[in-house]
PDB file of C-alpha atoms and ligand atoms in Angstrom:
ATOM      1  CA  MET A   1       2.040  -9.713   1.051  1.00 86.00           C
ATOM      2  CA  LEU A   2      -0.101 -11.728  -1.100  1.00 96.00           C
ATOM      3  CA  ASP A   3       1.751 -14.153  -3.236  1.00 97.00           C
ATOM      4  CA  ALA A   4       2.202 -13.211  -6.816  1.00 97.00           C
ATOM      5  CA  LYS A   5       0.252 -16.411  -8.273  1.00 98.00           C
ATOM      6  CA  VAL A   6      -2.485 -15.501  -6.085  1.00 98.00           C
ATOM      7  CA  SER A   7      -2.325 -12.184  -6.578  1.00 98.00           C
ATOM      8  CA  GLU A   8      -2.774 -12.249 -10.473  1.00 98.00           C
ATOM      9  CA  LEU A   9      -5.453 -15.087 -10.278  1.00 98.00           C
ATOM     10  CA  LEU A  10      -7.753 -12.325  -7.732  1.00 98.00           C
ATOM     11  CA  ASN A  11      -6.698  -9.574 -10.362  1.00 98.00           C
ATOM     12  CA  ASN A  12      -8.198 -11.813 -13.193  1.00 98.00           C
ATOM     13  CA  GLN A  13     -11.341 -12.932 -11.142  1.00 98.00           C
ATOM     14  CA  ILE A  14     -12.351  -9.428 -11.093  1.00 98.00           C
ATOM     15  CA  ASN A  15     -12.409  -9.354 -14.880  1.00 98.00           C
ATOM     16  CA  LYS A  16     -14.274 -12.783 -14.808  1.00 98.00           C
ATOM     17  CA  GLU A  17     -17.063 -11.019 -12.631  1.00 98.00           C
ATOM     18  CA  PHE A  18     -17.572  -7.881 -14.733  1.00 98.00           C
ATOM     19  CA  TYR A  19     -17.463 -10.328 -17.689  1.00 98.00           C
ATOM     20  CA  SER A  20     -20.526 -12.149 -15.717  1.00 98.00           C
ATOM     21  CA  ALA A  21     -22.444  -8.993 -15.327  1.00 98.00           C
ATOM     22  CA  TYR A  22     -22.311  -8.025 -19.145  1.00 97.00           C
ATOM     23  CA  PHE A  23     -22.769 -11.401 -19.773  1.00 98.00           C
ATOM     24  CA  TYR A  24     -26.174 -11.705 -17.887  1.00 98.00           C
ATOM     25  CA  LEU A  25     -27.003  -7.999 -18.997  1.00 98.00           C
ATOM     26  CA  ASP A  26     -26.548  -9.009 -22.222  1.00 98.00           C
ATOM     27  CA  MET A  27     -29.440 -11.893 -21.590  1.00 98.00           C
ATOM     28  CA  SER A  28     -31.636  -9.960 -19.499  1.00 98.00           C
ATOM     29  CA  ASN A  29     -31.609  -6.876 -23.396  1.00 97.00           C
ATOM     30  CA  TYR A  30     -32.755 -10.219 -25.060  1.00 98.00           C
ATOM     31  CA  TYR A  31     -35.543 -11.052 -22.518  1.00 98.00           C
ATOM     32  CA  GLU A  32     -36.287  -7.880 -22.627  1.00 98.00           C
ATOM     33  CA  GLU A  33     -36.716  -7.671 -26.606  1.00 97.00           C
ATOM     34  CA  GLN A  34     -38.855 -10.593 -26.443  1.00 97.00           C
ATOM     35  CA  GLY A  35     -41.369  -9.043 -24.232  1.00 98.00           C
ATOM     36  CA  LEU A  36     -40.346 -11.556 -21.113  1.00 98.00           C
ATOM     37  CA  SER A  37     -39.153  -8.451 -18.505  1.00 98.00           C
ATOM     38  CA  GLY A  38     -39.458 -10.663 -15.720  1.00 98.00           C
ATOM     39  CA  PHE A  39     -36.953 -12.992 -16.367  1.00 98.00           C
ATOM     40  CA  ALA A  40     -35.360  -9.418 -18.138  1.00 98.00           C
ATOM     41  CA  ASN A  41     -35.363  -8.427 -14.139  1.00 98.00           C
ATOM     42  CA  TRP A  42     -33.924 -11.165 -12.935  1.00 98.00           C
ATOM     43  CA  PHE A  43     -30.625 -11.460 -14.789  1.00 98.00           C
ATOM     44  CA  LYS A  44     -30.749  -7.700 -14.553  1.00 98.00           C
ATOM     45  CA  ILE A  45     -30.041  -8.133 -10.955  1.00 98.00           C
ATOM     46  CA  GLN A  46     -28.383 -11.579 -11.506  1.00 98.00           C
ATOM     47  CA  ALA A  47     -25.691  -8.686 -13.068  1.00 98.00           C
ATOM     48  CA  GLN A  48     -25.916  -6.310 -10.345  1.00 98.00           C
ATOM     49  CA  GLU A  49     -24.702  -9.617  -8.350  1.00 97.00           C
ATOM     50  CA  GLU A  50     -22.203 -10.206 -10.537  1.00 98.00           C
ATOM     51  CA  ARG A  51     -20.636  -6.278 -10.407  1.00 97.00           C
ATOM     52  CA  ASP A  52     -20.768  -6.556  -6.678  1.00 97.00           C
ATOM     53  CA  HIS A  53     -18.814  -9.558  -6.754  1.00 97.00           C
ATOM     54  CA  ALA A  54     -16.044  -7.535  -8.938  1.00 97.00           C
ATOM     55  CA  MET A  55     -16.157  -4.839  -6.296  1.00 97.00           C
ATOM     56  CA  LEU A  56     -15.248  -7.291  -3.807  1.00 97.00           C
ATOM     57  CA  PHE A  57     -12.014  -8.781  -5.304  1.00 98.00           C
ATOM     58  CA  MET A  58     -10.831  -5.336  -6.428  1.00 97.00           C
ATOM     59  CA  THR A  59     -11.311  -4.235  -2.441  1.00 97.00           C
ATOM     60  CA  TYR A  60      -9.820  -7.473  -1.098  1.00 97.00           C
ATOM     61  CA  LEU A  61      -7.292  -7.181  -3.405  1.00 97.00           C
ATOM     62  CA  GLN A  62      -5.886  -3.199  -2.178  1.00 96.00           C
ATOM     63  CA  ASN A  63      -6.709  -4.483   1.409  1.00 97.00           C
ATOM     64  CA  ASN A  64      -3.991  -6.337   1.254  1.00 97.00           C
ATOM     65  CA  GLY A  65      -0.988  -4.414  -0.745  1.00 95.00           C
ATOM     66  CA  GLY A  66      -2.022  -6.302  -4.221  1.00 95.00           C
ATOM     67  CA  LYS A  67      -2.291  -3.905  -7.683  1.00 94.00           C
ATOM     68  CA  VAL A  68      -5.516  -3.948  -9.662  1.00 97.00           C
ATOM     69  CA  THR A  69      -5.173  -3.792 -13.230  1.00 97.00           C
ATOM     70  CA  PHE A  70      -7.898  -4.039 -15.475  1.00 97.00           C
ATOM     71  CA  ASP A  71      -7.997  -5.415 -18.955  1.00 96.00           C
ATOM     72  CA  THR A  72     -10.228  -5.844 -21.780  1.00 97.00           C
ATOM     73  CA  ILE A  73     -14.098  -7.104 -20.766  1.00 97.00           C
ATOM     74  CA  ASP A  74     -14.947  -9.094 -23.713  1.00 95.00           C
ATOM     75  CA  ALA A  75     -17.940  -8.697 -25.442  1.00 96.00           C
ATOM     76  CA  PRO A  76     -20.916 -10.985 -24.919  1.00 95.00           C
ATOM     77  CA  ASN A  77     -23.104 -10.297 -27.719  1.00 83.00           C
ATOM     78  CA  LYS A  78     -25.114 -13.888 -27.886  1.00 88.00           C
ATOM     79  CA  GLU A  79     -28.114 -14.512 -30.275  1.00 94.00           C
ATOM     80  CA  TYR A  80     -30.198 -16.717 -28.689  1.00 97.00           C
ATOM     81  CA  LYS A  81     -33.366 -19.000 -30.499  1.00 96.00           C
ATOM     82  CA  GLU A  82     -35.301 -20.121 -27.448  1.00 97.00           C
ATOM     83  CA  PHE A  83     -36.063 -18.894 -23.829  1.00 98.00           C
ATOM     84  CA  ILE A  84     -34.204 -21.688 -22.579  1.00 97.00           C
ATOM     85  CA  GLU A  85     -30.791 -21.253 -24.073  1.00 98.00           C
ATOM     86  CA  PRO A  86     -29.883 -18.475 -21.776  1.00 98.00           C
ATOM     87  CA  LEU A  87     -30.922 -20.844 -18.922  1.00 98.00           C
ATOM     88  CA  LYS A  88     -28.592 -23.556 -19.454  1.00 98.00           C
ATOM     89  CA  GLU A  89     -25.785 -21.362 -21.139  1.00 98.00           C
ATOM     90  CA  THR A  90     -26.404 -19.150 -16.800  1.00 98.00           C
ATOM     91  CA  LEU A  91     -25.944 -22.768 -15.277  1.00 98.00           C
ATOM     92  CA  ASN A  92     -22.619 -23.607 -17.651  1.00 98.00           C
ATOM     93  CA  HIS A  93     -21.089 -20.336 -17.367  1.00 98.00           C
ATOM     94  CA  GLU A  94     -21.448 -20.950 -13.533  1.00 98.00           C
ATOM     95  CA  ARG A  95     -19.885 -24.008 -13.473  1.00 98.00           C
ATOM     96  CA  TYR A  96     -16.888 -22.577 -14.763  1.00 98.00           C
ATOM     97  CA  VAL A  97     -16.993 -19.697 -12.656  1.00 98.00           C
ATOM     98  CA  THR A  98     -16.906 -22.419  -9.557  1.00 98.00           C
ATOM     99  CA  SER A  99     -14.034 -23.952 -11.072  1.00 98.00           C
ATOM    100  CA  LEU A 100     -12.265 -20.351 -11.332  1.00 98.00           C
ATOM    101  CA  ILE A 101     -12.662 -20.049  -7.447  1.00 98.00           C
ATOM    102  CA  HIS A 102     -11.501 -23.461  -6.780  1.00 98.00           C
ATOM    103  CA  THR A 103      -8.512 -22.694  -8.890  1.00 98.00           C
ATOM    104  CA  ILE A 104      -7.817 -19.399  -6.721  1.00 98.00           C
ATOM    105  CA  TYR A 105      -8.883 -21.354  -3.524  1.00 98.00           C
ATOM    106  CA  ASP A 106      -6.210 -23.863  -4.363  1.00 98.00           C
ATOM    107  CA  ALA A 107      -3.109 -21.706  -5.271  1.00 98.00           C
ATOM    108  CA  ALA A 108      -3.766 -19.880  -1.557  1.00 98.00           C
ATOM    109  CA  TYR A 109      -3.991 -23.451  -0.202  1.00 98.00           C
ATOM    110  CA  SER A 110      -0.896 -24.320  -1.579  1.00 98.00           C
ATOM    111  CA  VAL A 111       0.947 -21.360   0.082  1.00 98.00           C
ATOM    112  CA  LYS A 112      -0.823 -21.431   3.505  1.00 98.00           C
ATOM    113  CA  ASP A 113      -2.766 -18.167   3.133  1.00 98.00           C
ATOM    114  CA  PHE A 114      -5.359 -18.714   5.516  1.00 98.00           C
ATOM    115  CA  ARG A 115      -6.830 -15.246   4.653  1.00 97.00           C
ATOM    116  CA  THR A 116      -7.409 -15.258   0.960  1.00 98.00           C
ATOM    117  CA  MET A 117      -9.213 -18.997   2.044  1.00 98.00           C
ATOM    118  CA  GLN A 118     -11.155 -17.593   4.082  1.00 97.00           C
ATOM    119  CA  PHE A 119     -11.763 -14.241   1.850  1.00 97.00           C
ATOM    120  CA  LEU A 120     -12.722 -17.686  -0.382  1.00 98.00           C
ATOM    121  CA  ASP A 121     -14.474 -18.936   1.440  1.00 97.00           C
ATOM    122  CA  TRP A 122     -18.241 -17.017   0.796  1.00 97.00           C
ATOM    123  CA  PHE A 123     -17.381 -17.382  -3.172  1.00 98.00           C
ATOM    124  CA  VAL A 124     -17.621 -21.251  -2.598  1.00 98.00           C
ATOM    125  CA  LYS A 125     -21.008 -21.221  -1.066  1.00 97.00           C
ATOM    126  CA  GLU A 126     -22.262 -18.799  -2.817  1.00 96.00           C
ATOM    127  CA  GLN A 127     -21.522 -20.577  -6.351  1.00 98.00           C
ATOM    128  CA  GLY A 128     -23.191 -23.686  -4.726  1.00 98.00           C
ATOM    129  CA  GLU A 129     -26.393 -21.316  -4.468  1.00 97.00           C
ATOM    130  CA  GLU A 130     -25.905 -20.084  -8.091  1.00 97.00           C
ATOM    131  CA  GLU A 131     -25.579 -23.287  -9.442  1.00 98.00           C
ATOM    132  CA  LYS A 132     -28.833 -24.299  -7.275  1.00 98.00           C
ATOM    133  CA  ASN A 133     -30.820 -21.354  -9.183  1.00 97.00           C
ATOM    134  CA  ALA A 134     -30.088 -21.864 -12.745  1.00 98.00           C
ATOM    135  CA  ASP A 135     -30.255 -25.416 -12.069  1.00 98.00           C
ATOM    136  CA  ASP A 136     -33.960 -24.672 -10.592  1.00 98.00           C
ATOM    137  CA  ILE A 137     -35.371 -22.086 -13.289  1.00 98.00           C
ATOM    138  CA  ILE A 138     -34.573 -24.687 -15.987  1.00 98.00           C
ATOM    139  CA  LYS A 139     -36.243 -27.233 -14.009  1.00 98.00           C
ATOM    140  CA  LYS A 140     -39.091 -25.006 -14.085  1.00 97.00           C
ATOM    141  CA  PHE A 141     -38.728 -23.726 -17.357  1.00 98.00           C
ATOM    142  CA  THR A 142     -39.030 -27.326 -19.148  1.00 98.00           C
ATOM    143  CA  LEU A 143     -41.918 -28.464 -16.724  1.00 97.00           C
ATOM    144  CA  PHE A 144     -44.362 -25.105 -17.608  1.00 96.00           C
ATOM    145  CA  GLY A 145     -42.056 -23.115 -19.643  1.00 96.00           C
ATOM    146  CA  SER A 146     -43.716 -24.560 -23.048  1.00 93.00           C
ATOM    147  CA  ASP A 147     -47.484 -23.450 -21.876  1.00 94.00           C
ATOM    148  CA  ALA A 148     -48.318 -19.520 -22.584  1.00 97.00           C
ATOM    149  CA  LYS A 149     -50.138 -19.393 -19.542  1.00 97.00           C
ATOM    150  CA  GLY A 150     -47.508 -21.425 -17.319  1.00 97.00           C
ATOM    151  CA  LEU A 151     -44.504 -18.952 -18.936  1.00 98.00           C
ATOM    152  CA  TYR A 152     -46.398 -15.763 -17.796  1.00 98.00           C
ATOM    153  CA  SER A 153     -46.511 -17.167 -14.985  1.00 98.00           C
ATOM    154  CA  LEU A 154     -42.756 -18.131 -14.795  1.00 98.00           C
ATOM    155  CA  ASP A 155     -41.986 -14.471 -15.971  1.00 98.00           C
ATOM    156  CA  THR A 156     -44.092 -12.594 -13.364  1.00 98.00           C
ATOM    157  CA  GLU A 157     -42.222 -15.208 -10.352  1.00 98.00           C
ATOM    158  CA  MET A 158     -38.548 -14.022 -11.960  1.00 98.00           C
ATOM    159  CA  GLY A 159     -40.294 -10.671 -12.128  1.00 98.00           C
ATOM    160  CA  ALA A 160     -40.358 -10.507  -7.898  1.00 98.00           C
ATOM    161  CA  ARG A 161     -36.745 -11.356  -7.657  1.00 97.00           C
ATOM    162  CA  VAL A 162     -35.560  -7.513  -5.629  1.00 97.00           C
ATOM    163  CA  TYR A 163     -31.622  -6.960  -5.098  1.00 97.00           C
ATOM    164  CA  VAL A 164     -30.174  -7.527  -2.102  1.00 94.00           C
ATOM    165  CA  ALA A 165     -26.425  -6.688  -1.263  1.00 91.00           C
ATOM    166  CA  PRO A 166     -23.834  -9.340  -0.819  1.00 90.00           C
ATOM    167  CA  THR A 167     -23.790 -10.222   2.926  1.00 85.00           C
ATOM    168  CA  LEU A 168     -19.795 -10.557   2.990  1.00 85.00           C
ATOM    169  CA  ALA A 169     -17.761  -7.780   5.077  1.00 76.00           C
ATOM    170  CA  ILE A 170     -14.239  -7.438   3.639  1.00 79.00           C
TER     171      ILE A 170
HETATM  172 FE1  LIG B 201     -20.149 -14.094  -9.402  1.00 64.27          FE
END
């Protein structure tokens, strides 16, 4: 049986991951409107990954006797004035998600829930990659994004991202 607090945090995380998907789809829509279809593609795939994360938390909870309760997903609907803004928001958001994962890990650790800790290990590593990816894109945009040719190249590169299903098996 899962500890009540751990179970609650895992359930909340489903909502946070679906929100993340919404958040990134909103960014994808913004870039699509701006004519940067490569950036739009990158964020659409990012959203797919977040949806996968939500499903992983849901399956883990169900497989371990927890109850899944859906809450309202907040609307992102942000207004962006500059191309770099969503990139910076992405890094901030991923840092926030890292803190959420660490909070669940901490709760599992405190009750010696080794199974949940092992499940979360994948997410701890994944968050490291998410933060690095976001940081890399900001750096590239800062270097090349202000020039039209550089922006075009970057958009082409972002457009080459393909969806890869998560490697985590529950
Ligand atoms: Fe995620």
